[in-house]
């Protein structure tokens, strides 16, 4: 069983090629993953899944990501 904590960190990816490179690398990693861990923001930014606008003080509705 292989698990992966998405834990997307935008500032770190910006140093190493930006968002497009992050999506490409994460996509390659996911082929080997059985269990993916992440919050709503990680799903949006790390997987490129569209969703509501993200703000630090707002609460996101997880049902947005159920599909």
mmCIF file of N, CA and C in Angstrom:
data_model
loop_
_atom_site.group_PDB
_atom_site.id
_atom_site.type_symbol
_atom_site.label_atom_id
_atom_site.label_comp_id
_atom_site.label_asym_id
_atom_site.label_seq_id
_atom_site.Cartn_x
_atom_site.Cartn_y
_atom_site.Cartn_z
ATOM 1 N N UNK A 1 0.852 -1.165 0.000
ATOM 2 C CA UNK A 1 0.000 0.000 0.000
ATOM 3 C C UNK A 1 0.905 1.238 0.000
ATOM 4 N N UNK A 2 0.685 2.115 -0.955
ATOM 5 C CA UNK A 2 1.475 3.347 -1.067
ATOM 6 C C UNK A 2 0.555 4.539 -0.795
ATOM 7 N N UNK A 3 0.983 5.387 0.148
ATOM 8 C CA UNK A 3 0.206 6.595 0.432
ATOM 9 C C UNK A 3 1.026 7.823 0.046
ATOM 10 N N UNK A 4 0.324 8.905 -0.242
ATOM 11 C CA UNK A 4 0.966 10.158 -0.650
ATOM 12 C C UNK A 4 0.190 11.313 -0.042
ATOM 13 N N UNK A 5 0.887 12.146 0.728
ATOM 14 C CA UNK A 5 0.274 13.341 1.309
ATOM 15 C C UNK A 5 0.527 14.483 0.342
ATOM 16 N N UNK A 6 -0.518 14.922 -0.319
ATOM 17 C CA UNK A 6 -0.402 15.944 -1.355
ATOM 18 C C UNK A 6 0.231 17.226 -0.819
ATOM 19 N N UNK A 7 -0.264 17.740 0.272
ATOM 20 C CA UNK A 7 0.343 18.862 0.992
ATOM 21 C C UNK A 7 1.012 19.882 0.050
ATOM 22 N N UNK A 8 0.252 20.416 -0.886
ATOM 23 C CA UNK A 8 0.751 21.336 -1.912
ATOM 24 C C UNK A 8 1.283 22.624 -1.280
ATOM 25 N N UNK A 9 2.514 22.975 -1.608
ATOM 26 C CA UNK A 9 3.138 24.209 -1.113
ATOM 27 C C UNK A 9 3.540 25.076 -2.301
ATOM 28 N N UNK A 10 2.706 26.069 -2.566
ATOM 29 C CA UNK A 10 2.876 26.903 -3.753
ATOM 30 C C UNK A 10 4.237 27.598 -3.810
ATOM 31 N N UNK A 11 4.712 28.135 -2.694
ATOM 32 C CA UNK A 11 5.997 28.841 -2.698
ATOM 33 C C UNK A 11 7.147 27.913 -3.084
ATOM 34 N N UNK A 12 7.101 26.675 -2.632
ATOM 35 C CA UNK A 12 8.152 25.730 -2.996
ATOM 36 C C UNK A 12 8.088 25.361 -4.473
ATOM 37 N N UNK A 13 6.892 25.158 -4.991
ATOM 38 C CA UNK A 13 6.770 24.835 -6.413
ATOM 39 C C UNK A 13 7.180 26.010 -7.286
ATOM 40 N N UNK A 14 6.923 27.226 -6.832
ATOM 41 C CA UNK A 14 7.323 28.402 -7.613
ATOM 42 C C UNK A 14 8.840 28.458 -7.792
ATOM 43 N N UNK A 15 9.577 27.957 -6.829
ATOM 44 C CA UNK A 15 11.037 27.916 -6.923
ATOM 45 C C UNK A 15 11.480 26.866 -7.943
ATOM 46 N N UNK A 16 10.654 25.828 -8.102
ATOM 47 C CA UNK A 16 11.053 24.675 -8.912
ATOM 48 C C UNK A 16 10.226 24.503 -10.179
ATOM 49 N N UNK A 17 9.821 25.590 -10.803
ATOM 50 C CA UNK A 17 9.160 25.466 -12.093
ATOM 51 C C UNK A 17 7.708 25.890 -12.157
ATOM 52 N N UNK A 18 7.094 26.175 -11.027
ATOM 53 C CA UNK A 18 5.736 26.701 -11.037
ATOM 54 C C UNK A 18 4.642 25.647 -11.018
ATOM 55 N N UNK A 19 3.430 26.128 -11.140
ATOM 56 C CA UNK A 19 2.232 25.302 -11.004
ATOM 57 C C UNK A 19 2.136 24.228 -12.085
ATOM 58 N N UNK A 20 2.441 24.572 -13.315
ATOM 59 C CA UNK A 20 2.354 23.592 -14.409
ATOM 60 C C UNK A 20 3.313 22.425 -14.170
ATOM 61 N N UNK A 21 4.500 22.708 -13.699
ATOM 62 C CA UNK A 21 5.462 21.634 -13.411
ATOM 63 C C UNK A 21 4.979 20.794 -12.235
ATOM 64 N N UNK A 22 4.407 21.438 -11.231
ATOM 65 C CA UNK A 22 3.866 20.700 -10.083
ATOM 66 C C UNK A 22 2.812 19.708 -10.538
ATOM 67 N N UNK A 23 1.885 20.155 -11.371
ATOM 68 C CA UNK A 23 0.826 19.264 -11.853
ATOM 69 C C UNK A 23 1.416 18.083 -12.626
ATOM 70 N N UNK A 24 2.421 18.333 -13.444
ATOM 71 C CA UNK A 24 3.039 17.264 -14.235
ATOM 72 C C UNK A 24 3.739 16.243 -13.343
ATOM 73 N N UNK A 25 4.466 16.707 -12.357
ATOM 74 C CA UNK A 25 5.197 15.797 -11.473
ATOM 75 C C UNK A 25 4.243 15.024 -10.571
ATOM 76 N N UNK A 26 3.269 15.723 -10.001
ATOM 77 C CA UNK A 26 2.299 15.052 -9.134
ATOM 78 C C UNK A 26 1.526 14.003 -9.927
ATOM 79 N N UNK A 27 1.191 14.312 -11.165
ATOM 80 C CA UNK A 27 0.491 13.343 -12.014
ATOM 81 C C UNK A 27 1.317 12.070 -12.184
ATOM 82 N N UNK A 28 2.614 12.212 -12.367
ATOM 83 C CA UNK A 28 3.492 11.041 -12.508
ATOM 84 C C UNK A 28 3.553 10.230 -11.215
ATOM 85 N N UNK A 29 3.555 10.908 -10.079
ATOM 86 C CA UNK A 29 3.608 10.229 -8.780
ATOM 87 C C UNK A 29 2.329 9.446 -8.520
ATOM 88 N N UNK A 30 1.189 10.032 -8.871
ATOM 89 C CA UNK A 30 -0.106 9.431 -8.545
ATOM 90 C C UNK A 30 -0.327 8.061 -9.182
ATOM 91 N N UNK A 31 0.406 7.750 -10.227
ATOM 92 C CA UNK A 31 0.272 6.436 -10.860
ATOM 93 C C UNK A 31 0.667 5.302 -9.919
ATOM 94 N N UNK A 32 1.421 5.627 -8.882
ATOM 95 C CA UNK A 32 1.919 4.621 -7.940
ATOM 96 C C UNK A 32 1.221 4.680 -6.576
ATOM 97 N N UNK A 33 0.206 5.532 -6.442
ATOM 98 C CA UNK A 33 -0.420 5.802 -5.151
ATOM 99 C C UNK A 33 -1.741 5.047 -4.995
ATOM 100 N N UNK A 34 -1.900 4.422 -3.820
ATOM 101 C CA UNK A 34 -3.148 3.749 -3.478
ATOM 102 C C UNK A 34 -4.047 4.650 -2.621
ATOM 103 N N UNK A 35 -3.428 5.444 -1.741
ATOM 104 C CA UNK A 35 -4.172 6.317 -0.826
ATOM 105 C C UNK A 35 -3.615 7.728 -0.945
ATOM 106 N N UNK A 36 -4.475 8.674 -1.286
ATOM 107 C CA UNK A 36 -4.079 10.076 -1.421
ATOM 108 C C UNK A 36 -4.678 10.873 -0.267
ATOM 109 N N UNK A 37 -3.837 11.643 0.414
ATOM 110 C CA UNK A 37 -4.277 12.458 1.542
ATOM 111 C C UNK A 37 -4.102 13.922 1.169
ATOM 112 N N UNK A 38 -5.122 14.730 1.434
ATOM 113 C CA UNK A 38 -5.024 16.162 1.176
ATOM 114 C C UNK A 38 -6.322 16.854 1.519
ATOM 115 N N UNK A 39 -6.230 18.145 1.733
ATOM 116 C CA UNK A 39 -7.440 18.922 2.002
ATOM 117 C C UNK A 39 -7.971 19.525 0.699
ATOM 118 N N UNK A 40 -9.024 20.296 0.798
ATOM 119 C CA UNK A 40 -9.667 20.851 -0.392
ATOM 120 C C UNK A 40 -8.715 21.715 -1.214
ATOM 121 N N UNK A 41 -7.917 22.536 -0.530
ATOM 122 C CA UNK A 41 -6.980 23.408 -1.241
ATOM 123 C C UNK A 41 -5.910 22.584 -1.958
ATOM 124 N N UNK A 42 -5.422 21.529 -1.299
ATOM 125 C CA UNK A 42 -4.441 20.651 -1.941
ATOM 126 C C UNK A 42 -5.017 20.029 -3.208
ATOM 127 N N UNK A 43 -6.267 19.596 -3.152
ATOM 128 C CA UNK A 43 -6.909 18.995 -4.321
ATOM 129 C C UNK A 43 -7.001 19.999 -5.465
ATOM 130 N N UNK A 44 -7.389 21.223 -5.131
ATOM 131 C CA UNK A 44 -7.506 22.240 -6.174
ATOM 132 C C UNK A 44 -6.158 22.563 -6.798
ATOM 133 N N UNK A 45 -5.190 22.884 -5.968
ATOM 134 C CA UNK A 45 -3.911 23.350 -6.493
ATOM 135 C C UNK A 45 -2.992 22.215 -6.921
ATOM 136 N N UNK A 46 -2.985 21.123 -6.187
ATOM 137 C CA UNK A 46 -2.067 20.035 -6.486
ATOM 138 C C UNK A 46 -2.539 19.104 -7.591
ATOM 139 N N UNK A 47 -3.864 19.040 -7.786
ATOM 140 C CA UNK A 47 -4.398 18.166 -8.823
ATOM 141 C C UNK A 47 -5.057 18.935 -9.956
ATOM 142 N N UNK A 48 -5.200 20.250 -9.777
ATOM 143 C CA UNK A 48 -5.834 21.067 -10.805
ATOM 144 C C UNK A 48 -7.339 20.881 -10.876
ATOM 145 N N UNK A 49 -7.944 20.443 -9.775
ATOM 146 C CA UNK A 49 -9.391 20.252 -9.735
ATOM 147 C C UNK A 49 -10.054 21.600 -9.483
ATOM 148 N N UNK A 50 -10.981 22.009 -10.342
ATOM 149 C CA UNK A 50 -11.642 23.293 -10.109
ATOM 150 C C UNK A 50 -12.506 23.240 -8.856
ATOM 151 N N UNK A 51 -12.650 24.378 -8.218
ATOM 152 C CA UNK A 51 -13.463 24.464 -7.013
ATOM 153 C C UNK A 51 -13.676 25.910 -6.635
ATOM 154 N N UNK A 52 -14.200 26.151 -5.460
ATOM 155 C CA UNK A 52 -14.474 27.526 -5.034
ATOM 156 C C UNK A 52 -13.187 28.296 -4.761
ATOM 157 N N UNK A 53 -13.292 29.601 -4.745
ATOM 158 C CA UNK A 53 -12.171 30.465 -4.418
ATOM 159 C C UNK A 53 -11.678 30.116 -3.013
ATOM 160 N N UNK A 54 -10.364 30.057 -2.854
ATOM 161 C CA UNK A 54 -9.777 29.668 -1.578
ATOM 162 C C UNK A 54 -9.342 30.907 -0.816
ATOM 163 N N UNK A 55 -9.756 31.000 0.441
ATOM 164 C CA UNK A 55 -9.326 32.077 1.322
ATOM 165 C C UNK A 55 -9.017 31.459 2.679
ATOM 166 N N UNK A 56 -7.977 31.949 3.321
ATOM 167 C CA UNK A 56 -7.527 31.362 4.586
ATOM 168 C C UNK A 56 -8.614 31.358 5.657
ATOM 169 N N UNK A 57 -9.475 32.346 5.642
ATOM 170 C CA UNK A 57 -10.470 32.437 6.706
ATOM 171 C C UNK A 57 -11.814 31.810 6.333
ATOM 172 N N UNK A 58 -11.931 31.283 5.130
ATOM 173 C CA UNK A 58 -13.212 30.708 4.726
ATOM 174 C C UNK A 58 -13.227 29.207 4.959
ATOM 175 N N UNK A 59 -14.426 28.651 5.080
ATOM 176 C CA UNK A 59 -14.585 27.212 5.211
ATOM 177 C C UNK A 59 -15.112 26.692 3.876
ATOM 178 N N UNK A 60 -14.410 25.726 3.316
ATOM 179 C CA UNK A 60 -14.797 25.161 2.045
ATOM 180 C C UNK A 60 -15.784 24.021 2.260
ATOM 181 N N UNK A 61 -16.657 23.826 1.300
ATOM 182 C CA UNK A 61 -17.624 22.744 1.335
ATOM 183 C C UNK A 61 -17.008 21.526 0.661
ATOM 184 N N UNK A 62 -16.678 20.465 1.428
ATOM 185 C CA UNK A 62 -16.015 19.316 0.829
ATOM 186 C C UNK A 62 -16.856 18.596 -0.212
ATOM 187 N N UNK A 63 -18.181 18.784 -0.209
ATOM 188 C CA UNK A 63 -19.018 18.123 -1.201
ATOM 189 C C UNK A 63 -18.708 18.612 -2.616
ATOM 190 N N UNK A 64 -18.084 19.783 -2.737
ATOM 191 C CA UNK A 64 -17.673 20.317 -4.028
ATOM 192 C C UNK A 64 -16.713 19.360 -4.728
ATOM 193 N N UNK A 65 -15.952 18.588 -3.949
ATOM 194 C CA UNK A 65 -14.892 17.749 -4.489
ATOM 195 C C UNK A 65 -15.282 16.274 -4.552
ATOM 196 N N UNK A 66 -16.518 15.940 -4.235
ATOM 197 C CA UNK A 66 -16.896 14.535 -4.147
ATOM 198 C C UNK A 66 -16.865 13.836 -5.512
ATOM 199 N N UNK A 67 -17.068 14.553 -6.575
ATOM 200 C CA UNK A 67 -17.022 13.946 -7.918
ATOM 201 C C UNK A 67 -15.597 13.749 -8.341
#
